[in-house]
PDB file of N, CA and C and ligand atoms in Angstrom:
ATOM      1  N   MET A   1     -11.104  28.856  66.160  1.00 78.00           N
ATOM      2  CA  MET A   1     -11.636  29.655  67.266  1.00 78.00           C
ATOM      3  C   MET A   1     -12.133  31.004  66.745  1.00 78.00           C
ATOM      4  N   GLU A   2     -13.077  31.581  67.451  1.00 83.00           N
ATOM      5  CA  GLU A   2     -13.631  32.871  67.037  1.00 83.00           C
ATOM      6  C   GLU A   2     -12.673  34.021  67.324  1.00 83.00           C
ATOM      7  N   ASN A   3     -12.928  35.173  66.705  1.00 91.00           N
ATOM      8  CA  ASN A   3     -12.121  36.383  66.899  1.00 91.00           C
ATOM      9  C   ASN A   3     -10.648  36.187  66.538  1.00 91.00           C
ATOM     10  N   ASN A   4     -10.389  35.303  65.577  1.00 95.00           N
ATOM     11  CA  ASN A   4      -9.014  35.051  65.128  1.00 95.00           C
ATOM     12  C   ASN A   4      -8.114  34.568  66.257  1.00 95.00           C
ATOM     13  N   LYS A   5      -8.713  33.900  67.239  1.00 96.00           N
ATOM     14  CA  LYS A   5      -7.902  33.334  68.314  1.00 96.00           C
ATOM     15  C   LYS A   5      -7.283  32.025  67.837  1.00 96.00           C
ATOM     16  N   LYS A   6      -6.176  31.648  68.453  1.00 97.00           N
ATOM     17  CA  LYS A   6      -5.583  30.351  68.163  1.00 97.00           C
ATOM     18  C   LYS A   6      -4.941  29.822  69.437  1.00 97.00           C
ATOM     19  N   ARG A   7      -4.603  28.555  69.405  1.00 97.00           N
ATOM     20  CA  ARG A   7      -3.915  27.982  70.562  1.00 97.00           C
ATOM     21  C   ARG A   7      -2.498  28.538  70.613  1.00 97.00           C
ATOM     22  N   GLY A   8      -2.072  28.965  71.796  1.00 97.00           N
ATOM     23  CA  GLY A   8      -0.704  29.445  71.957  1.00 97.00           C
ATOM     24  C   GLY A   8       0.214  28.323  72.401  1.00 97.00           C
ATOM     25  N   GLY A   9      -0.382  27.171  72.677  1.00 98.00           N
ATOM     26  CA  GLY A   9       0.362  26.002  73.123  1.00 98.00           C
ATOM     27  C   GLY A   9      -0.623  24.892  73.430  1.00 98.00           C
ATOM     28  N   ASP A  10      -0.101  23.740  73.817  1.00 97.00           N
ATOM     29  CA  ASP A  10      -0.964  22.590  74.070  1.00 97.00           C
ATOM     30  C   ASP A  10      -0.925  22.131  75.515  1.00 97.00           C
ATOM     31  N   ALA A  11      -0.248  22.898  76.360  1.00 98.00           N
ATOM     32  CA  ALA A  11      -0.135  22.554  77.779  1.00 98.00           C
ATOM     33  C   ALA A  11       0.138  23.834  78.552  1.00 98.00           C
ATOM     34  N   PRO A  12      -0.169  23.840  79.846  1.00 98.00           N
ATOM     35  CA  PRO A  12       0.096  25.042  80.632  1.00 98.00           C
ATOM     36  C   PRO A  12       1.597  25.264  80.821  1.00 98.00           C
ATOM     37  N   ILE A  13       1.948  26.495  81.156  1.00 98.00           N
ATOM     38  CA  ILE A  13       3.325  26.823  81.499  1.00 98.00           C
ATOM     39  C   ILE A  13       3.374  27.149  82.987  1.00 98.00           C
ATOM     40  N   ALA A  14       4.308  26.524  83.695  1.00 98.00           N
ATOM     41  CA  ALA A  14       4.491  26.801  85.122  1.00 98.00           C
ATOM     42  C   ALA A  14       5.190  28.150  85.265  1.00 98.00           C
ATOM     43  N   CYS A  15       4.547  29.080  85.974  1.00 98.00           N
ATOM     44  CA  CYS A  15       5.084  30.427  86.131  1.00 98.00           C
ATOM     45  C   CYS A  15       5.178  30.767  87.615  1.00 98.00           C
ATOM     46  N   ASP A  16       6.338  31.245  88.034  1.00 98.00           N
ATOM     47  CA  ASP A  16       6.510  31.703  89.412  1.00 98.00           C
ATOM     48  C   ASP A  16       6.064  33.160  89.486  1.00 98.00           C
ATOM     49  N   LEU A  17       4.902  33.389  90.087  1.00 98.00           N
ATOM     50  CA  LEU A  17       4.334  34.732  90.163  1.00 98.00           C
ATOM     51  C   LEU A  17       4.451  35.269  91.582  1.00 98.00           C
ATOM     52  N   GLU A  18       4.463  36.595  91.685  1.00 98.00           N
ATOM     53  CA  GLU A  18       4.613  37.261  92.987  1.00 98.00           C
ATOM     54  C   GLU A  18       3.288  37.844  93.456  1.00 98.00           C
ATOM     55  N   ALA A  19       2.982  37.656  94.733  1.00 98.00           N
ATOM     56  CA  ALA A  19       1.752  38.180  95.320  1.00 98.00           C
ATOM     57  C   ALA A  19       1.660  39.686  95.105  1.00 98.00           C
ATOM     58  N   GLY A  20       0.485  40.134  94.654  1.00 98.00           N
ATOM     59  CA  GLY A  20       0.241  41.559  94.492  1.00 98.00           C
ATOM     60  C   GLY A  20       0.744  42.142  93.188  1.00 98.00           C
ATOM     61  N   LYS A  21       1.489  41.346  92.427  1.00 98.00           N
ATOM     62  CA  LYS A  21       2.026  41.843  91.155  1.00 98.00           C
ATOM     63  C   LYS A  21       1.010  41.577  90.043  1.00 98.00           C
ATOM     64  N   LYS A  22       0.942  42.504  89.095  1.00 98.00           N
ATOM     65  CA  LYS A  22      -0.007  42.377  87.996  1.00 98.00           C
ATOM     66  C   LYS A  22       0.674  41.763  86.774  1.00 98.00           C
ATOM     67  N   TYR A  23      -0.074  40.924  86.102  1.00 98.00           N
ATOM     68  CA  TYR A  23       0.420  40.241  84.903  1.00 98.00           C
ATOM     69  C   TYR A  23      -0.606  40.395  83.794  1.00 98.00           C
ATOM     70  N   SER A  24      -0.145  40.170  82.596  1.00 98.00           N
ATOM     71  CA  SER A  24      -0.977  40.361  81.423  1.00 98.00           C
ATOM     72  C   SER A  24      -1.012  39.066  80.611  1.00 98.00           C
ATOM     73  N   TRP A  25      -2.135  38.372  80.691  1.00 98.00           N
ATOM     74  CA  TRP A  25      -2.273  37.074  80.050  1.00 98.00           C
ATOM     75  C   TRP A  25      -2.710  37.225  78.599  1.00 98.00           C
ATOM     76  N   CYS A  26      -2.055  36.522  77.721  1.00 98.00           N
ATOM     77  CA  CYS A  26      -2.456  36.488  76.303  1.00 98.00           C
ATOM     78  C   CYS A  26      -3.744  35.687  76.172  1.00 98.00           C
ATOM     79  N   THR A  27      -4.792  36.320  75.647  1.00 98.00           N
ATOM     80  CA  THR A  27      -6.069  35.618  75.450  1.00 98.00           C
ATOM     81  C   THR A  27      -6.213  35.097  74.029  1.00 98.00           C
ATOM     82  N   CYS A  28      -5.382  35.604  73.106  1.00 98.00           N
ATOM     83  CA  CYS A  28      -5.613  35.332  71.675  1.00 98.00           C
ATOM     84  C   CYS A  28      -4.744  34.225  71.104  1.00 98.00           C
ATOM     85  N   GLY A  29      -3.613  33.915  71.754  1.00 98.00           N
ATOM     86  CA  GLY A  29      -2.719  32.866  71.265  1.00 98.00           C
ATOM     87  C   GLY A  29      -1.652  33.352  70.304  1.00 98.00           C
ATOM     88  N   HIS A  30      -1.662  34.625  69.946  1.00 98.00           N
ATOM     89  CA  HIS A  30      -0.699  35.130  68.963  1.00 98.00           C
ATOM     90  C   HIS A  30       0.601  35.625  69.595  1.00 98.00           C
ATOM     91  N   SER A  31       0.662  35.748  70.897  1.00 98.00           N
ATOM     92  CA  SER A  31       1.882  36.219  71.548  1.00 98.00           C
ATOM     93  C   SER A  31       3.025  35.226  71.361  1.00 98.00           C
ATOM     94  N   GLU A  32       4.230  35.754  71.151  1.00 98.00           N
ATOM     95  CA  GLU A  32       5.428  34.914  71.072  1.00 98.00           C
ATOM     96  C   GLU A  32       6.017  34.713  72.457  1.00 98.00           C
ATOM     97  N   ASN A  33       5.381  35.293  73.475  1.00 98.00           N
ATOM     98  CA  ASN A  33       5.882  35.232  74.849  1.00 98.00           C
ATOM     99  C   ASN A  33       4.859  34.543  75.744  1.00 98.00           C
ATOM    100  N   GLN A  34       4.367  33.381  75.309  1.00 98.00           N
ATOM    101  CA  GLN A  34       3.347  32.661  76.074  1.00 98.00           C
ATOM    102  C   GLN A  34       3.819  32.346  77.481  1.00 98.00           C
ATOM    103  N   PRO A  35       2.915  32.437  78.469  1.00 98.00           N
ATOM    104  CA  PRO A  35       1.479  32.698  78.344  1.00 98.00           C
ATOM    105  C   PRO A  35       1.124  34.185  78.432  1.00 98.00           C
ATOM    106  N   PHE A  36       2.132  35.046  78.353  1.00 98.00           N
ATOM    107  CA  PHE A  36       1.881  36.475  78.560  1.00 98.00           C
ATOM    108  C   PHE A  36       1.724  37.222  77.234  1.00 98.00           C
ATOM    109  N   CYS A  37       1.069  38.371  77.310  1.00 98.00           N
ATOM    110  CA  CYS A  37       0.809  39.201  76.132  1.00 98.00           C
ATOM    111  C   CYS A  37       2.076  39.895  75.656  1.00 98.00           C
ATOM    112  N   ASP A  38       2.280  39.926  74.350  1.00 98.00           N
ATOM    113  CA  ASP A  38       3.357  40.728  73.760  1.00 98.00           C
ATOM    114  C   ASP A  38       2.801  41.763  72.776  1.00 98.00           C
ATOM    115  N   GLY A  39       1.485  41.949  72.807  1.00 97.00           N
ATOM    116  CA  GLY A  39       0.856  42.925  71.913  1.00 97.00           C
ATOM    117  C   GLY A  39       0.473  42.346  70.559  1.00 97.00           C
ATOM    118  N   GLY A  40       0.720  41.055  70.353  1.00 96.00           N
ATOM    119  CA  GLY A  40       0.464  40.427  69.061  1.00 96.00           C
ATOM    120  C   GLY A  40      -0.996  40.440  68.635  1.00 96.00           C
ATOM    121  N   HIS A  41      -1.907  40.645  69.606  1.00 96.00           N
ATOM    122  CA  HIS A  41      -3.349  40.657  69.258  1.00 96.00           C
ATOM    123  C   HIS A  41      -3.688  41.820  68.338  1.00 96.00           C
ATOM    124  N   ARG A  42      -2.880  42.885  68.377  1.00 95.00           N
ATOM    125  CA  ARG A  42      -3.208  44.062  67.547  1.00 95.00           C
ATOM    126  C   ARG A  42      -3.045  43.724  66.072  1.00 95.00           C
ATOM    127  N   ALA A  43      -1.877  43.209  65.696  1.00 95.00           N
ATOM    128  CA  ALA A  43      -1.643  42.856  64.289  1.00 95.00           C
ATOM    129  C   ALA A  43      -2.583  41.750  63.840  1.00 95.00           C
ATOM    130  N   ALA A  44      -2.913  40.854  64.763  1.00 95.00           N
ATOM    131  CA  ALA A  44      -3.778  39.726  64.428  1.00 95.00           C
ATOM    132  C   ALA A  44      -5.254  40.112  64.477  1.00 95.00           C
ATOM    133  N   GLU A  45      -5.541  41.352  64.940  1.00 96.00           N
ATOM    134  CA  GLU A  45      -6.924  41.815  65.123  1.00 96.00           C
ATOM    135  C   GLU A  45      -7.712  40.796  65.940  1.00 96.00           C
ATOM    136  N   SER A  46      -7.110  40.401  67.049  1.00 96.00           N
ATOM    137  CA  SER A  46      -7.731  39.402  67.910  1.00 96.00           C
ATOM    138  C   SER A  46      -8.055  40.008  69.272  1.00 96.00           C
ATOM    139  N   THR A  47      -8.286  39.158  70.250  1.00 96.00           N
ATOM    140  CA  THR A  47      -8.784  39.606  71.548  1.00 96.00           C
ATOM    141  C   THR A  47      -7.669  40.197  72.422  1.00 96.00           C
ATOM    142  N   PRO A  48      -7.981  41.259  73.173  1.00 97.00           N
ATOM    143  CA  PRO A  48      -6.967  41.906  74.010  1.00 97.00           C
ATOM    144  C   PRO A  48      -6.566  41.059  75.214  1.00 97.00           C
ATOM    145  N   ASN A  49      -5.485  41.481  75.849  1.00 98.00           N
ATOM    146  CA  ASN A  49      -4.968  40.750  77.005  1.00 98.00           C
ATOM    147  C   ASN A  49      -5.930  40.822  78.194  1.00 98.00           C
ATOM    148  N   LEU A  50      -5.689  39.943  79.146  1.00 98.00           N
ATOM    149  CA  LEU A  50      -6.429  39.938  80.409  1.00 98.00           C
ATOM    150  C   LEU A  50      -5.447  40.257  81.517  1.00 98.00           C
ATOM    151  N   ARG A  51      -5.680  41.381  82.208  1.00 98.00           N
ATOM    152  CA  ARG A  51      -4.815  41.760  83.317  1.00 98.00           C
ATOM    153  C   ARG A  51      -5.293  41.019  84.564  1.00 98.00           C
ATOM    154  N   PHE A  52      -4.358  40.485  85.331  1.00 98.00           N
ATOM    155  CA  PHE A  52      -4.720  39.830  86.582  1.00 98.00           C
ATOM    156  C   PHE A  52      -3.600  40.030  87.592  1.00 98.00           C
ATOM    157  N   GLU A  53      -3.966  39.858  88.851  1.00 98.00           N
ATOM    158  CA  GLU A  53      -3.016  40.029  89.949  1.00 98.00           C
ATOM    159  C   GLU A  53      -2.850  38.698  90.666  1.00 98.00           C
ATOM    160  N   ALA A  54      -1.618  38.311  90.915  1.00 98.00           N
ATOM    161  CA  ALA A  54      -1.361  37.070  91.641  1.00 98.00           C
ATOM    162  C   ALA A  54      -1.763  37.252  93.104  1.00 98.00           C
ATOM    163  N   GLU A  55      -2.526  36.296  93.639  1.00 97.00           N
ATOM    164  CA  GLU A  55      -2.957  36.393  95.041  1.00 97.00           C
ATOM    165  C   GLU A  55      -1.861  35.942  95.990  1.00 97.00           C
ATOM    166  N   GLU A  56      -1.048  34.983  95.535  1.00 98.00           N
ATOM    167  CA  GLU A  56       0.019  34.451  96.377  1.00 98.00           C
ATOM    168  C   GLU A  56       1.316  34.395  95.578  1.00 98.00           C
ATOM    169  N   THR A  57       2.434  34.358  96.287  1.00 98.00           N
ATOM    170  CA  THR A  57       3.707  34.099  95.630  1.00 98.00           C
ATOM    171  C   THR A  57       3.866  32.592  95.556  1.00 98.00           C
ATOM    172  N   LYS A  58       3.712  32.067  94.363  1.00 98.00           N
ATOM    173  CA  LYS A  58       3.810  30.615  94.169  1.00 98.00           C
ATOM    174  C   LYS A  58       3.853  30.309  92.684  1.00 98.00           C
ATOM    175  N   THR A  59       3.958  29.029  92.377  1.00 98.00           N
ATOM    176  CA  THR A  59       3.951  28.593  90.984  1.00 98.00           C
ATOM    177  C   THR A  59       2.511  28.386  90.539  1.00 98.00           C
ATOM    178  N   TYR A  60       2.143  29.073  89.488  1.00 98.00           N
ATOM    179  CA  TYR A  60       0.822  28.923  88.892  1.00 98.00           C
ATOM    180  C   TYR A  60       0.977  28.250  87.531  1.00 98.00           C
ATOM    181  N   TYR A  61      -0.025  27.472  87.159  1.00 98.00           N
ATOM    182  CA  TYR A  61      -0.025  26.824  85.844  1.00 98.00           C
ATOM    183  C   TYR A  61      -0.959  27.618  84.948  1.00 98.00           C
ATOM    184  N   ILE A  62      -0.333  28.370  84.043  1.00 98.00           N
ATOM    185  CA  ILE A  62      -1.079  29.327  83.223  1.00 98.00           C
ATOM    186  C   ILE A  62      -1.406  28.713  81.868  1.00 98.00           C
ATOM    187  N   CYS A  63      -2.636  28.898  81.450  1.00 98.00           N
ATOM    188  CA  CYS A  63      -3.154  28.325  80.198  1.00 98.00           C
ATOM    189  C   CYS A  63      -2.485  28.946  78.975  1.00 98.00           C
ATOM    190  N   THR A  64      -2.135  28.082  78.015  1.00 98.00           N
ATOM    191  CA  THR A  64      -1.639  28.559  76.718  1.00 98.00           C
ATOM    192  C   THR A  64      -2.609  28.220  75.584  1.00 98.00           C
ATOM    193  N   CYS A  65      -3.497  27.252  75.829  1.00 98.00           N
ATOM    194  CA  CYS A  65      -4.377  26.800  74.735  1.00 98.00           C
ATOM    195  C   CYS A  65      -5.541  27.749  74.502  1.00 98.00           C
ATOM    196  N   LYS A  66      -5.817  28.593  75.509  1.00 97.00           N
ATOM    197  CA  LYS A  66      -6.885  29.616  75.448  1.00 97.00           C
ATOM    198  C   LYS A  66      -8.291  29.023  75.520  1.00 97.00           C
ATOM    199  N   LEU A  67      -8.393  27.770  75.926  1.00 97.00           N
ATOM    200  CA  LEU A  67      -9.700  27.119  76.037  1.00 97.00           C
ATOM    201  C   LEU A  67     -10.182  27.017  77.480  1.00 97.00           C
ATOM    202  N   THR A  68      -9.342  27.452  78.428  1.00 98.00           N
ATOM    203  CA  THR A  68      -9.715  27.330  79.833  1.00 98.00           C
ATOM    204  C   THR A  68     -11.009  28.080  80.151  1.00 98.00           C
ATOM    205  N   LYS A  69     -11.772  27.517  81.071  1.00 98.00           N
ATOM    206  CA  LYS A  69     -12.987  28.186  81.564  1.00 98.00           C
ATOM    207  C   LYS A  69     -12.670  29.002  82.817  1.00 98.00           C
ATOM    208  N   ASN A  70     -11.410  28.955  83.249  1.00 98.00           N
ATOM    209  CA  ASN A  70     -10.995  29.664  84.459  1.00 98.00           C
ATOM    210  C   ASN A  70      -9.739  30.484  84.169  1.00 98.00           C
ATOM    211  N   PRO A  71      -9.835  31.426  83.202  1.00 98.00           N
ATOM    212  CA  PRO A  71      -8.643  32.179  82.813  1.00 98.00           C
ATOM    213  C   PRO A  71      -8.071  33.008  83.955  1.00 98.00           C
ATOM    214  N   PRO A  72      -6.748  33.139  84.043  1.00 98.00           N
ATOM    215  CA  PRO A  72      -5.740  32.655  83.098  1.00 98.00           C
ATOM    216  C   PRO A  72      -5.197  31.267  83.433  1.00 98.00           C
ATOM    217  N   PHE A  73      -5.869  30.573  84.336  1.00 98.00           N
ATOM    218  CA  PHE A  73      -5.312  29.323  84.853  1.00 98.00           C
ATOM    219  C   PHE A  73      -5.754  28.107  84.035  1.00 98.00           C
ATOM    220  N   CYS A  74      -4.861  27.159  83.907  1.00 98.00           N
ATOM    221  CA  CYS A  74      -5.190  25.907  83.225  1.00 98.00           C
ATOM    222  C   CYS A  74      -6.253  25.166  84.019  1.00 98.00           C
ATOM    223  N   ASP A  75      -7.303  24.706  83.329  1.00 98.00           N
ATOM    224  CA  ASP A  75      -8.326  23.886  83.985  1.00 98.00           C
ATOM    225  C   ASP A  75      -8.417  22.502  83.346  1.00 98.00           C
ATOM    226  N   GLY A  76      -7.431  22.165  82.532  1.00 98.00           N
ATOM    227  CA  GLY A  76      -7.411  20.850  81.891  1.00 98.00           C
ATOM    228  C   GLY A  76      -8.111  20.805  80.542  1.00 98.00           C
ATOM    229  N   SER A  77      -8.663  21.922  80.092  1.00 98.00           N
ATOM    230  CA  SER A  77      -9.407  21.946  78.824  1.00 98.00           C
ATOM    231  C   SER A  77      -8.526  21.690  77.605  1.00 98.00           C
ATOM    232  N   HIS A  78      -7.205  21.810  77.766  1.00 97.00           N
ATOM    233  CA  HIS A  78      -6.300  21.634  76.617  1.00 97.00           C
ATOM    234  C   HIS A  78      -6.268  20.204  76.122  1.00 97.00           C
ATOM    235  N   GLN A  79      -6.744  19.236  76.914  1.00 93.00           N
ATOM    236  CA  GLN A  79      -6.627  17.823  76.524  1.00 93.00           C
ATOM    237  C   GLN A  79      -7.707  17.415  75.541  1.00 93.00           C
TER     238      GLN A  79
HETATM  239  S1  FES B 101      -3.352  24.928  78.761  1.00 55.83           S
HETATM  240 FE1  FES B 101      -5.335  25.738  78.425  1.00 55.83          FE
HETATM  241  S2  FES B 101      -6.609  24.613  79.788  1.00 55.83           S
HETATM  242 FE2  FES B 101      -4.635  23.758  80.052  1.00 55.83          FE
END
């Protein structure tokens, strides 16, 4: 992948998110806290995190492979 990105996993992670709360999605795959950013992109000189806000309180399936076309959500591109 470009920009020193890598897959952070091969399947989405089910995350219980809260409406109105902000989260930080790892875009580069280097975080040890998938699917969220742990700052690992800095040492890896890769892409920065993506901040997003949950619209509803529910379980979301968050992408770890970094190939989704609908970040931060899994769109099935990992297969
Ligand atoms: S985990 Fe990335 S698209 Fe499914």
